[in-house]
Amino acid sequence: MTTRMDFSSEKFTTIRHRNLWGQWTFVFEKSKLCCLRYSPEESGEVRPSAVQACTYAVADIDANLPPSVSRAYRKAVQQLNEYLAGKRHEFSIPYKLYGTEFQTKVWEALKEIPFGETRSYKEVAEMVGSPKATRAVGGALHENPIPLILPCHRVIGKAGALVGFGLGLDMKRRLLVIEGAIPQEMLLE
């Protein structure tokens, strides 16, 4: 059993940001992103119009942030908003991972799945040289500290089913529609 990294230490800076999709929590260690969490709007639904409007969300910067964290935060928010608007295909945000050797290997392998494509858990297990470790891959994906940046939403069940995603299956479906990996009609499911 694995446990999530505790980012409450003073060495981490936590910043909450709201855009039209909901609230995002960014955790930085100096200028490197260590964690990204999401909470949907109060209604629990992501509004379809958010796809177009989110690029206009303004980053609320606390004046007390160290300049390196402030720059990293602004860059992360800009890239997140561009991605959610379908205008960015990959992220160039510096990050630092905290996890086991296997988890880190799986998380890094996610960067090899191109925008608009998906891979099965088995395929990811093969990518990391552990073809029988599909359940362990699922466990590592569940602990992914920076979803979207390391795109675990691109991993699907072997029969093409949308299964398992820490930010919720509705979000996974929406992200895959943005990327063109699944048809827009699947939003209605």
PDB file of C-alpha atoms in Angstrom:
ATOM      1  CA  MET A   1       0.000   0.000   0.000  1.00  0.00           C
ATOM      2  CA  THR A   2       1.224   3.487  -0.843  1.00  0.00           C
ATOM      3  CA  THR A   3       0.433   6.771   0.771  1.00  0.00           C
ATOM      4  CA  ARG A   4       0.321  10.222  -0.717  1.00  0.00           C
ATOM      5  CA  MET A   5       3.241  12.529  -0.149  1.00  0.00           C
ATOM      6  CA  ASP A   6       2.677  15.046   2.632  1.00  0.00           C
ATOM      7  CA  PHE A   7       3.357  18.512   1.213  1.00  0.00           C
ATOM      8  CA  SER A   8       2.666  20.400   4.461  1.00  0.00           C
ATOM      9  CA  SER A   9       6.351  21.022   5.258  1.00  0.00           C
ATOM     10  CA  GLU A  10       7.619  24.607   5.254  1.00  0.00           C
ATOM     11  CA  LYS A  11       9.830  23.839   2.258  1.00  0.00           C
ATOM     12  CA  PHE A  12       6.689  23.672   0.090  1.00  0.00           C
ATOM     13  CA  THR A  13       4.580  26.612  -1.089  1.00  0.00           C
ATOM     14  CA  THR A  14       0.880  25.883  -1.634  1.00  0.00           C
ATOM     15  CA  ILE A  15      -1.172  28.162  -3.883  1.00  0.00           C
ATOM     16  CA  ARG A  16      -4.853  27.797  -4.692  1.00  0.00           C
ATOM     17  CA  HIS A  17      -6.137  29.024  -8.022  1.00  0.00           C
ATOM     18  CA  ARG A  18      -9.684  29.082  -9.320  1.00  0.00           C
ATOM     19  CA  ASN A  19     -10.643  29.081 -12.966  1.00  0.00           C
ATOM     20  CA  LEU A  20     -13.902  28.169 -14.660  1.00  0.00           C
ATOM     21  CA  TRP A  21     -13.188  24.451 -14.271  1.00  0.00           C
ATOM     22  CA  GLY A  22     -12.901  24.637 -10.492  1.00  0.00           C
ATOM     23  CA  GLN A  23     -10.174  25.061  -7.909  1.00  0.00           C
ATOM     24  CA  TRP A  24      -6.608  23.954  -8.584  1.00  0.00           C
ATOM     25  CA  THR A  25      -4.036  23.580  -5.831  1.00  0.00           C
ATOM     26  CA  PHE A  26      -0.404  23.957  -6.860  1.00  0.00           C
ATOM     27  CA  VAL A  27       2.426  22.897  -4.545  1.00  0.00           C
ATOM     28  CA  PHE A  28       5.943  24.104  -5.325  1.00  0.00           C
ATOM     29  CA  GLU A  29       9.327  23.361  -3.858  1.00  0.00           C
ATOM     30  CA  LYS A  30      11.197  26.513  -4.788  1.00  0.00           C
ATOM     31  CA  SER A  31      10.413  26.905  -8.496  1.00  0.00           C
ATOM     32  CA  LYS A  32       9.523  23.248  -9.171  1.00  0.00           C
ATOM     33  CA  LEU A  33       5.970  21.936  -9.222  1.00  0.00           C
ATOM     34  CA  CYS A  34       5.567  18.961  -6.874  1.00  0.00           C
ATOM     35  CA  CYS A  35       1.809  18.530  -6.754  1.00  0.00           C
ATOM     36  CA  LEU A  36      -1.308  19.600  -8.640  1.00  0.00           C
ATOM     37  CA  ARG A  37      -4.773  18.854  -7.239  1.00  0.00           C
ATOM     38  CA  TYR A  38      -8.224  19.689  -8.534  1.00  0.00           C
ATOM     39  CA  SER A  39     -11.626  20.281  -6.938  1.00  0.00           C
ATOM     40  CA  PRO A  40     -14.584  20.777  -9.290  1.00  0.00           C
ATOM     41  CA  GLU A  41     -17.105  23.575  -9.068  1.00  0.00           C
ATOM     42  CA  GLU A  42     -19.529  23.330  -6.158  1.00  0.00           C
ATOM     43  CA  SER A  43     -22.114  21.748  -8.438  1.00  0.00           C
ATOM     44  CA  GLY A  44     -19.697  18.900  -9.093  1.00  0.00           C
ATOM     45  CA  GLU A  45     -19.989  19.497 -12.829  1.00  0.00           C
ATOM     46  CA  VAL A  46     -17.434  20.978 -15.205  1.00  0.00           C
ATOM     47  CA  ARG A  47     -19.291  23.369 -17.460  1.00  0.00           C
ATOM     48  CA  PRO A  48     -18.656  22.793 -21.183  1.00  0.00           C
ATOM     49  CA  SER A  49     -18.236  26.544 -21.784  1.00  0.00           C
ATOM     50  CA  ALA A  50     -15.211  26.454 -19.484  1.00  0.00           C
ATOM     51  CA  VAL A  51     -13.150  25.000 -22.320  1.00  0.00           C
ATOM     52  CA  GLN A  52     -13.220  28.300 -24.174  1.00  0.00           C
ATOM     53  CA  ALA A  53     -13.330  30.684 -21.245  1.00  0.00           C
ATOM     54  CA  CYS A  54     -10.638  29.268 -18.982  1.00  0.00           C
ATOM     55  CA  THR A  55      -7.780  30.970 -20.827  1.00  0.00           C
ATOM     56  CA  TYR A  56      -9.059  34.275 -19.471  1.00  0.00           C
ATOM     57  CA  ALA A  57      -8.831  33.226 -15.827  1.00  0.00           C
ATOM     58  CA  VAL A  58      -6.512  35.510 -13.883  1.00  0.00           C
ATOM     59  CA  ALA A  59      -3.875  34.117 -11.558  1.00  0.00           C
ATOM     60  CA  ASP A  60      -4.281  35.486  -8.038  1.00  0.00           C
ATOM     61  CA  ILE A  61      -0.718  35.964  -6.857  1.00  0.00           C
ATOM     62  CA  ASP A  62       0.039  36.559  -3.208  1.00  0.00           C
ATOM     63  CA  ALA A  63       2.474  39.489  -3.023  1.00  0.00           C
ATOM     64  CA  ASN A  64       4.468  37.580  -0.388  1.00  0.00           C
ATOM     65  CA  LEU A  65       5.524  34.777  -2.745  1.00  0.00           C
ATOM     66  CA  PRO A  66       9.232  34.478  -3.480  1.00  0.00           C
ATOM     67  CA  PRO A  67       9.895  35.706  -7.054  1.00  0.00           C
ATOM     68  CA  SER A  68      10.971  32.245  -8.305  1.00  0.00           C
ATOM     69  CA  VAL A  69       7.758  30.658  -7.005  1.00  0.00           C
ATOM     70  CA  SER A  70       5.664  33.501  -8.418  1.00  0.00           C
ATOM     71  CA  ARG A  71       7.203  33.037 -11.881  1.00  0.00           C
ATOM     72  CA  ALA A  72       6.763  29.261 -11.730  1.00  0.00           C
ATOM     73  CA  TYR A  73       3.158  29.643 -10.596  1.00  0.00           C
ATOM     74  CA  ARG A  74       2.303  32.110 -13.367  1.00  0.00           C
ATOM     75  CA  LYS A  75       3.859  29.799 -15.949  1.00  0.00           C
ATOM     76  CA  ALA A  76       1.988  26.776 -14.579  1.00  0.00           C
ATOM     77  CA  VAL A  77      -1.369  28.603 -14.583  1.00  0.00           C
ATOM     78  CA  GLN A  78      -0.801  29.931 -18.090  1.00  0.00           C
ATOM     79  CA  GLN A  79       0.085  26.489 -19.444  1.00  0.00           C
ATOM     80  CA  LEU A  80      -2.782  24.796 -17.586  1.00  0.00           C
ATOM     81  CA  ASN A  81      -5.285  27.291 -18.985  1.00  0.00           C
ATOM     82  CA  GLU A  82      -3.866  26.942 -22.505  1.00  0.00           C
ATOM     83  CA  TYR A  83      -4.091  23.158 -22.249  1.00  0.00           C
ATOM     84  CA  LEU A  84      -7.689  23.239 -20.974  1.00  0.00           C
ATOM     85  CA  ALA A  85      -8.569  25.524 -23.900  1.00  0.00           C
ATOM     86  CA  GLY A  86      -7.055  23.029 -26.351  1.00  0.00           C
ATOM     87  CA  LYS A  87      -4.216  25.389 -27.288  1.00  0.00           C
ATOM     88  CA  ARG A  88      -1.314  23.476 -25.704  1.00  0.00           C
ATOM     89  CA  HIS A  89      -0.274  19.885 -26.335  1.00  0.00           C
ATOM     90  CA  GLU A  90       2.493  19.462 -23.766  1.00  0.00           C
ATOM     91  CA  PHE A  91       3.793  21.192 -20.665  1.00  0.00           C
ATOM     92  CA  SER A  92       7.224  22.686 -20.099  1.00  0.00           C
ATOM     93  CA  ILE A  93       6.933  23.205 -16.362  1.00  0.00           C
ATOM     94  CA  PRO A  94       9.890  22.220 -14.164  1.00  0.00           C
ATOM     95  CA  TYR A  95       8.804  19.650 -11.603  1.00  0.00           C
ATOM     96  CA  LYS A  96      10.155  17.463  -8.822  1.00  0.00           C
ATOM     97  CA  LEU A  97       8.713  14.031  -8.142  1.00  0.00           C
ATOM     98  CA  TYR A  98       8.425  12.330  -4.765  1.00  0.00           C
ATOM     99  CA  GLY A  99       7.691   8.634  -5.048  1.00  0.00           C
ATOM    100  CA  THR A 100       9.187   5.175  -5.174  1.00  0.00           C
ATOM    101  CA  GLU A 101      11.567   4.217  -7.954  1.00  0.00           C
ATOM    102  CA  PHE A 102       8.785   2.288  -9.710  1.00  0.00           C
ATOM    103  CA  GLN A 103       6.249   5.125  -9.352  1.00  0.00           C
ATOM    104  CA  THR A 104       8.726   7.637 -10.748  1.00  0.00           C
ATOM    105  CA  LYS A 105       9.488   5.339 -13.683  1.00  0.00           C
ATOM    106  CA  VAL A 106       5.767   5.022 -14.460  1.00  0.00           C
ATOM    107  CA  TRP A 107       5.146   8.765 -14.092  1.00  0.00           C
ATOM    108  CA  GLU A 108       8.033   9.631 -16.398  1.00  0.00           C
ATOM    109  CA  ALA A 109       6.793   7.079 -18.971  1.00  0.00           C
ATOM    110  CA  LEU A 110       3.513   8.999 -19.216  1.00  0.00           C
ATOM    111  CA  LYS A 111       5.332  11.794 -21.044  1.00  0.00           C
ATOM    112  CA  GLU A 112       5.905   9.325 -23.903  1.00  0.00           C
ATOM    113  CA  ILE A 113       2.162   9.030 -24.606  1.00  0.00           C
ATOM    114  CA  PRO A 114       1.479  11.636 -27.297  1.00  0.00           C
ATOM    115  CA  PHE A 115      -1.287  14.223 -27.081  1.00  0.00           C
ATOM    116  CA  GLY A 116      -4.474  12.764 -28.546  1.00  0.00           C
ATOM    117  CA  GLU A 117      -3.453   9.138 -28.003  1.00  0.00           C
ATOM    118  CA  THR A 118      -4.091   6.615 -25.267  1.00  0.00           C
ATOM    119  CA  ARG A 119      -2.317   3.555 -23.908  1.00  0.00           C
ATOM    120  CA  SER A 120      -3.576   0.667 -21.807  1.00  0.00           C
ATOM    121  CA  TYR A 121      -2.260  -0.140 -18.348  1.00  0.00           C
ATOM    122  CA  LYS A 122      -0.578  -3.185 -19.903  1.00  0.00           C
ATOM    123  CA  GLU A 123       1.151  -1.030 -22.520  1.00  0.00           C
ATOM    124  CA  VAL A 124       2.461   1.301 -19.808  1.00  0.00           C
ATOM    125  CA  ALA A 125       3.692  -1.709 -17.826  1.00  0.00           C
ATOM    126  CA  GLU A 126       5.560  -2.839 -20.937  1.00  0.00           C
ATOM    127  CA  MET A 127       6.967   0.681 -21.424  1.00  0.00           C
ATOM    128  CA  VAL A 128       8.584   0.526 -17.978  1.00  0.00           C
ATOM    129  CA  GLY A 129       9.922  -2.995 -18.473  1.00  0.00           C
ATOM    130  CA  SER A 130       7.455  -4.741 -16.135  1.00  0.00           C
ATOM    131  CA  PRO A 131       4.886  -6.307 -18.480  1.00  0.00           C
ATOM    132  CA  LYS A 132       3.071  -8.201 -15.712  1.00  0.00           C
ATOM    133  CA  ALA A 133       2.791  -5.198 -13.396  1.00  0.00           C
ATOM    134  CA  THR A 134      -0.476  -3.728 -14.698  1.00  0.00           C
ATOM    135  CA  ARG A 135      -1.967  -3.435 -11.193  1.00  0.00           C
ATOM    136  CA  ALA A 136       1.198  -1.778  -9.895  1.00  0.00           C
ATOM    137  CA  VAL A 137       1.012   0.660 -12.817  1.00  0.00           C
ATOM    138  CA  GLY A 138      -2.576   1.463 -11.815  1.00  0.00           C
ATOM    139  CA  GLY A 139      -1.420   2.051  -8.239  1.00  0.00           C
ATOM    140  CA  ALA A 140       1.361   4.372  -9.414  1.00  0.00           C
ATOM    141  CA  LEU A 141      -1.046   6.293 -11.645  1.00  0.00           C
ATOM    142  CA  HIS A 142      -3.422   6.714  -8.708  1.00  0.00           C
ATOM    143  CA  GLU A 143      -0.588   8.395  -6.800  1.00  0.00           C
ATOM    144  CA  ASN A 144       0.509  10.642  -9.699  1.00  0.00           C
ATOM    145  CA  PRO A 145       1.182  13.968  -7.960  1.00  0.00           C
ATOM    146  CA  ILE A 146       0.942  16.119 -11.090  1.00  0.00           C
ATOM    147  CA  PRO A 147      -1.863  14.837 -13.318  1.00  0.00           C
ATOM    148  CA  LEU A 148      -2.214  16.596 -16.683  1.00  0.00           C
ATOM    149  CA  ILE A 149       1.487  17.549 -16.558  1.00  0.00           C
ATOM    150  CA  LEU A 150       2.258  13.812 -16.450  1.00  0.00           C
ATOM    151  CA  PRO A 151      -0.824  12.733 -18.412  1.00  0.00           C
ATOM    152  CA  CYS A 152      -2.223   9.705 -16.595  1.00  0.00           C
ATOM    153  CA  HIS A 153      -5.635  10.514 -18.113  1.00  0.00           C
ATOM    154  CA  ARG A 154      -4.264   9.003 -21.347  1.00  0.00           C
ATOM    155  CA  VAL A 155      -4.152   5.546 -19.751  1.00  0.00           C
ATOM    156  CA  ILE A 156      -7.293   3.482 -20.312  1.00  0.00           C
ATOM    157  CA  GLY A 157      -8.534  -0.059 -19.749  1.00  0.00           C
ATOM    158  CA  LYS A 158      -7.457  -2.763 -22.188  1.00  0.00           C
ATOM    159  CA  ALA A 159     -10.857  -2.827 -23.896  1.00  0.00           C
ATOM    160  CA  GLY A 160     -10.792   0.971 -24.301  1.00  0.00           C
ATOM    161  CA  ALA A 161     -12.862   1.623 -21.172  1.00  0.00           C
ATOM    162  CA  LEU A 162     -12.355   4.882 -19.305  1.00  0.00           C
ATOM    163  CA  VAL A 163     -11.363   3.626 -15.873  1.00  0.00           C
ATOM    164  CA  GLY A 164      -9.562   5.041 -12.881  1.00  0.00           C
ATOM    165  CA  PHE A 165      -8.563   8.689 -12.716  1.00  0.00           C
ATOM    166  CA  GLY A 166      -7.835  10.625  -9.530  1.00  0.00           C
ATOM    167  CA  LEU A 167      -9.591  13.745 -10.821  1.00  0.00           C
ATOM    168  CA  GLY A 168     -12.719  11.759 -11.703  1.00  0.00           C
ATOM    169  CA  LEU A 169     -13.934   9.989 -14.822  1.00  0.00           C
ATOM    170  CA  ASP A 170     -15.895  13.049 -15.975  1.00  0.00           C
ATOM    171  CA  MET A 171     -12.655  15.043 -16.024  1.00  0.00           C
ATOM    172  CA  LYS A 172     -10.800  12.202 -17.779  1.00  0.00           C
ATOM    173  CA  ARG A 173     -13.498  12.081 -20.449  1.00  0.00           C
ATOM    174  CA  ARG A 174     -13.353  15.856 -20.957  1.00  0.00           C
ATOM    175  CA  LEU A 175      -9.560  15.886 -21.214  1.00  0.00           C
ATOM    176  CA  LEU A 176      -9.575  13.092 -23.786  1.00  0.00           C
ATOM    177  CA  VAL A 177     -12.229  14.952 -25.806  1.00  0.00           C
ATOM    178  CA  ILE A 178     -10.093  18.129 -25.719  1.00  0.00           C
ATOM    179  CA  GLU A 179      -7.200  16.069 -27.059  1.00  0.00           C
ATOM    180  CA  GLY A 180      -9.358  14.397 -29.712  1.00  0.00           C
ATOM    181  CA  ALA A 181      -8.568  10.938 -28.328  1.00  0.00           C
ATOM    182  CA  ILE A 182     -12.264  10.122 -27.963  1.00  0.00           C
ATOM    183  CA  PRO A 183     -15.334  11.533 -29.760  1.00  0.00           C
ATOM    184  CA  GLN A 184     -17.172  14.474 -28.257  1.00  0.00           C
ATOM    185  CA  GLU A 185     -20.340  12.351 -28.055  1.00  0.00           C
ATOM    186  CA  MET A 186     -18.736  10.489 -25.136  1.00  0.00           C
ATOM    187  CA  LEU A 187     -19.277  13.598 -22.991  1.00  0.00           C
ATOM    188  CA  LEU A 188     -22.927  12.613 -22.833  1.00  0.00           C
ATOM    189  CA  GLU A 189     -22.216   9.200 -21.286  1.00  0.00           C
TER     190      GLU A 189
END
